[in-house]
PDB file of C-alpha atoms in Angstrom:
ATOM      1  CA  MET A  12    -107.523-127.553-174.562  1.00 50.00           C
ATOM      2  CA  GLU A  13    -106.419-131.097-174.647  1.00 57.00           C
ATOM      3  CA  ARG A  14    -102.859-129.937-173.783  1.00 62.00           C
ATOM      4  CA  THR A  15    -103.815-128.238-170.586  1.00 63.00           C
ATOM      5  CA  MET A  16    -106.203-131.076-169.414  1.00 65.00           C
ATOM      6  CA  LYS A  17    -103.527-133.710-169.334  1.00 72.00           C
ATOM      7  CA  PRO A  18    -101.384-132.184-166.544  1.00 67.00           C
ATOM      8  CA  ILE A  19    -104.626-131.662-164.458  1.00 68.00           C
ATOM      9  CA  ILE A  20    -105.585-135.264-165.103  1.00 68.00           C
ATOM     10  CA  ARG A  21    -102.237-136.493-164.039  1.00 70.00           C
ATOM     11  CA  MET A  22    -102.065-134.280-160.944  1.00 68.00           C
ATOM     12  CA  THR A  23    -105.528-135.343-160.089  1.00 67.00           C
ATOM     13  CA  ALA A  24    -104.794-139.120-160.528  1.00 63.00           C
ATOM     14  CA  ALA A  25    -101.466-138.893-158.218  1.00 62.00           C
ATOM     15  CA  LEU A  26    -103.152-136.926-155.544  1.00 60.00           C
ATOM     16  CA  THR A  27    -106.175-139.526-155.359  1.00 62.00           C
ATOM     17  CA  LEU A  28    -103.676-142.299-155.160  1.00 56.00           C
ATOM     18  CA  ALA A  29    -101.604-140.683-152.615  1.00 57.00           C
ATOM     19  CA  LEU A  30    -104.669-139.901-150.348  1.00 55.00           C
ATOM     20  CA  GLY A  31    -106.040-143.503-150.987  1.00 54.00           C
ATOM     21  CA  LEU A  32    -102.682-144.997-149.797  1.00 48.00           C
ATOM     22  CA  THR A  33    -102.559-143.048-146.614  1.00 46.00           C
ATOM     23  CA  ALA A  34    -106.388-143.154-145.810  1.00 45.00           C
ATOM     24  CA  GLY A  35    -106.366-147.091-146.026  1.00 44.00           C
ATOM     25  CA  ALA A  36    -103.721-147.549-143.485  1.00 42.00           C
ATOM     26  CA  PRO A  37    -104.983-149.203-140.272  1.00 47.00           C
ATOM     27  CA  ALA A  38    -104.328-147.384-136.924  1.00 50.00           C
ATOM     28  CA  GLN A  39    -101.487-148.671-134.983  1.00 56.00           C
ATOM     29  CA  ALA A  40    -102.544-150.510-131.809  1.00 66.00           C
ATOM     30  CA  ALA A  41    -100.669-149.348-128.576  1.00 79.00           C
ATOM     31  CA  SER A  42     -99.956-151.598-125.740  1.00 92.00           C
ATOM     32  CA  VAL A  43    -101.625-150.628-122.481  1.00 95.00           C
ATOM     33  CA  ASN A  44    -100.392-151.586-118.977  1.00 96.00           C
ATOM     34  CA  GLY A  45    -103.212-152.983-116.623  1.00 97.00           C
ATOM     35  CA  GLU A  46    -104.266-155.693-114.038  1.00 98.00           C
ATOM     36  CA  VAL A  47    -106.745-158.523-114.498  1.00 98.00           C
ATOM     37  CA  LYS A  48    -109.494-158.008-112.236  1.00 99.00           C
ATOM     38  CA  LYS A  49    -112.092-160.580-113.355  1.00 98.00           C
ATOM     39  CA  ILE A  50    -112.216-163.293-115.967  1.00 98.00           C
ATOM     40  CA  ASP A  51    -115.586-164.556-117.560  1.00 98.00           C
ATOM     41  CA  GLU A  52    -114.460-167.445-119.800  1.00 96.00           C
ATOM     42  CA  GLY A  53    -118.165-168.302-120.585  1.00 96.00           C
ATOM     43  CA  ALA A  54    -118.830-164.990-121.967  1.00 96.00           C
ATOM     44  CA  GLY A  55    -115.346-164.512-123.503  1.00 96.00           C
ATOM     45  CA  LYS A  56    -114.816-161.340-121.393  1.00 97.00           C
ATOM     46  CA  ILE A  57    -112.012-159.841-119.176  1.00 98.00           C
ATOM     47  CA  THR A  58    -112.204-156.952-116.814  1.00 98.00           C
ATOM     48  CA  LEU A  59    -109.071-154.788-116.906  1.00 98.00           C
ATOM     49  CA  LYS A  60    -108.047-151.802-114.591  1.00 98.00           C
ATOM     50  CA  HIS A  61    -105.626-149.935-116.825  1.00 96.00           C
ATOM     51  CA  GLY A  62    -103.866-146.644-117.516  1.00 93.00           C
ATOM     52  CA  PRO A  63    -104.803-144.395-120.537  1.00 93.00           C
ATOM     53  CA  ALA A  64    -105.459-146.141-123.983  1.00 91.00           C
ATOM     54  CA  LYS A  65    -105.168-143.122-126.118  1.00 90.00           C
ATOM     55  CA  ASN A  66    -105.604-145.159-129.225  1.00 88.00           C
ATOM     56  CA  LEU A  67    -109.219-145.894-127.997  1.00 89.00           C
ATOM     57  CA  GLY A  68    -109.900-142.437-127.083  1.00 89.00           C
ATOM     58  CA  MET A  69    -109.505-143.099-123.262  1.00 91.00           C
ATOM     59  CA  ASP A  70    -107.301-140.258-121.776  1.00 92.00           C
ATOM     60  CA  GLU A  71    -107.886-141.388-118.283  1.00 94.00           C
ATOM     61  CA  PRO A  72    -107.236-144.639-116.211  1.00 96.00           C
ATOM     62  CA  MET A  73    -110.241-147.007-115.624  1.00 96.00           C
ATOM     63  CA  THR A  74    -111.678-150.269-115.082  1.00 97.00           C
ATOM     64  CA  MET A  75    -113.512-151.962-117.988  1.00 96.00           C
ATOM     65  CA  VAL A  76    -114.921-155.096-119.281  1.00 97.00           C
ATOM     66  CA  TYR A  77    -113.472-156.173-122.733  1.00 97.00           C
ATOM     67  CA  ARG A  78    -114.373-158.675-125.146  1.00 97.00           C
ATOM     68  CA  VAL A  79    -111.567-161.025-126.421  1.00 96.00           C
ATOM     69  CA  LYS A  80    -110.897-161.836-129.853  1.00 94.00           C
ATOM     70  CA  ASP A  81    -109.534-165.406-129.041  1.00 94.00           C
ATOM     71  CA  PRO A  82    -111.049-166.718-125.951  1.00 95.00           C
ATOM     72  CA  VAL A  83    -107.809-168.929-125.494  1.00 95.00           C
ATOM     73  CA  VAL A  84    -106.030-165.955-124.147  1.00 94.00           C
ATOM     74  CA  LEU A  85    -108.105-165.896-121.093  1.00 96.00           C
ATOM     75  CA  LYS A  86    -106.586-169.273-119.842  1.00 95.00           C
ATOM     76  CA  GLN A  87    -103.140-167.499-120.202  1.00 95.00           C
ATOM     77  CA  VAL A  88    -103.845-164.864-117.399  1.00 97.00           C
ATOM     78  CA  LYS A  89    -105.408-165.090-114.091  1.00 97.00           C
ATOM     79  CA  VAL A  90    -107.148-162.510-111.586  1.00 98.00           C
ATOM     80  CA  GLY A  91    -104.435-160.132-110.097  1.00 98.00           C
ATOM     81  CA  ASP A  92    -101.829-160.637-112.968  1.00 98.00           C
ATOM     82  CA  LYS A  93    -100.162-157.475-114.219  1.00 98.00           C
ATOM     83  CA  VAL A  94    -100.499-157.380-118.156  1.00 98.00           C
ATOM     84  CA  THR A  95     -99.852-155.708-121.179  1.00 96.00           C
ATOM     85  CA  PHE A  96    -102.549-155.708-123.680  1.00 96.00           C
ATOM     86  CA  GLU A  97    -103.629-154.307-127.184  1.00 96.00           C
ATOM     87  CA  ALA A  98    -107.362-153.653-127.916  1.00 95.00           C
ATOM     88  CA  GLU A  99    -109.547-152.226-130.671  1.00 94.00           C
ATOM     89  CA  GLU A 100    -113.029-150.758-131.003  1.00 92.00           C
ATOM     90  CA  ALA A 101    -114.974-153.303-132.982  1.00 86.00           C
ATOM     91  CA  ALA A 102    -118.644-153.471-133.970  1.00 86.00           C
ATOM     92  CA  ALA A 103    -119.422-155.587-130.767  1.00 84.00           C
ATOM     93  CA  GLY A 104    -117.565-153.362-128.512  1.00 90.00           C
ATOM     94  CA  TYR A 105    -113.994-153.093-127.121  1.00 94.00           C
ATOM     95  CA  THR A 106    -112.120-156.036-127.938  1.00 96.00           C
ATOM     96  CA  VAL A 107    -108.775-157.365-126.597  1.00 96.00           C
ATOM     97  CA  THR A 108    -106.627-158.389-129.435  1.00 95.00           C
ATOM     98  CA  LYS A 109    -103.468-159.441-127.615  1.00 95.00           C
ATOM     99  CA  ILE A 110    -102.557-159.758-124.073  1.00 96.00           C
ATOM    100  CA  GLU A 111     -99.669-161.014-121.982  1.00 95.00           C
ATOM    101  CA  LYS A 112     -98.270-161.002-118.523  1.00 96.00           C
ATOM    102  CA  ALA A 113     -96.162-157.886-117.772  1.00 92.00           C
ATOM    103  CA  LYS A 114     -92.330-158.513-117.472  1.00 84.00           C
TER     104      LYS A 114
END
């Protein structure tokens, strides 16, 4: 009995380790193209008109208000700028984690 249990335990441990390594990997942020429509420095928010953001489950273009992870980025862009940004869905709502003027 002990001889048959060792391979089963080894396989279970290997499978658990493999699943744990893949499940713990964070989702890749995807860059989204957009245009700055409004900036609210006091609230730390930016309104962006953008194309699909599939990593956030947004399949259609839309205009949305986002929080910003670092309010300093709001000083780097102005209304009307074409931008490329990355965002994530956080507990407080959708949050821009990176933004730069489009090239």
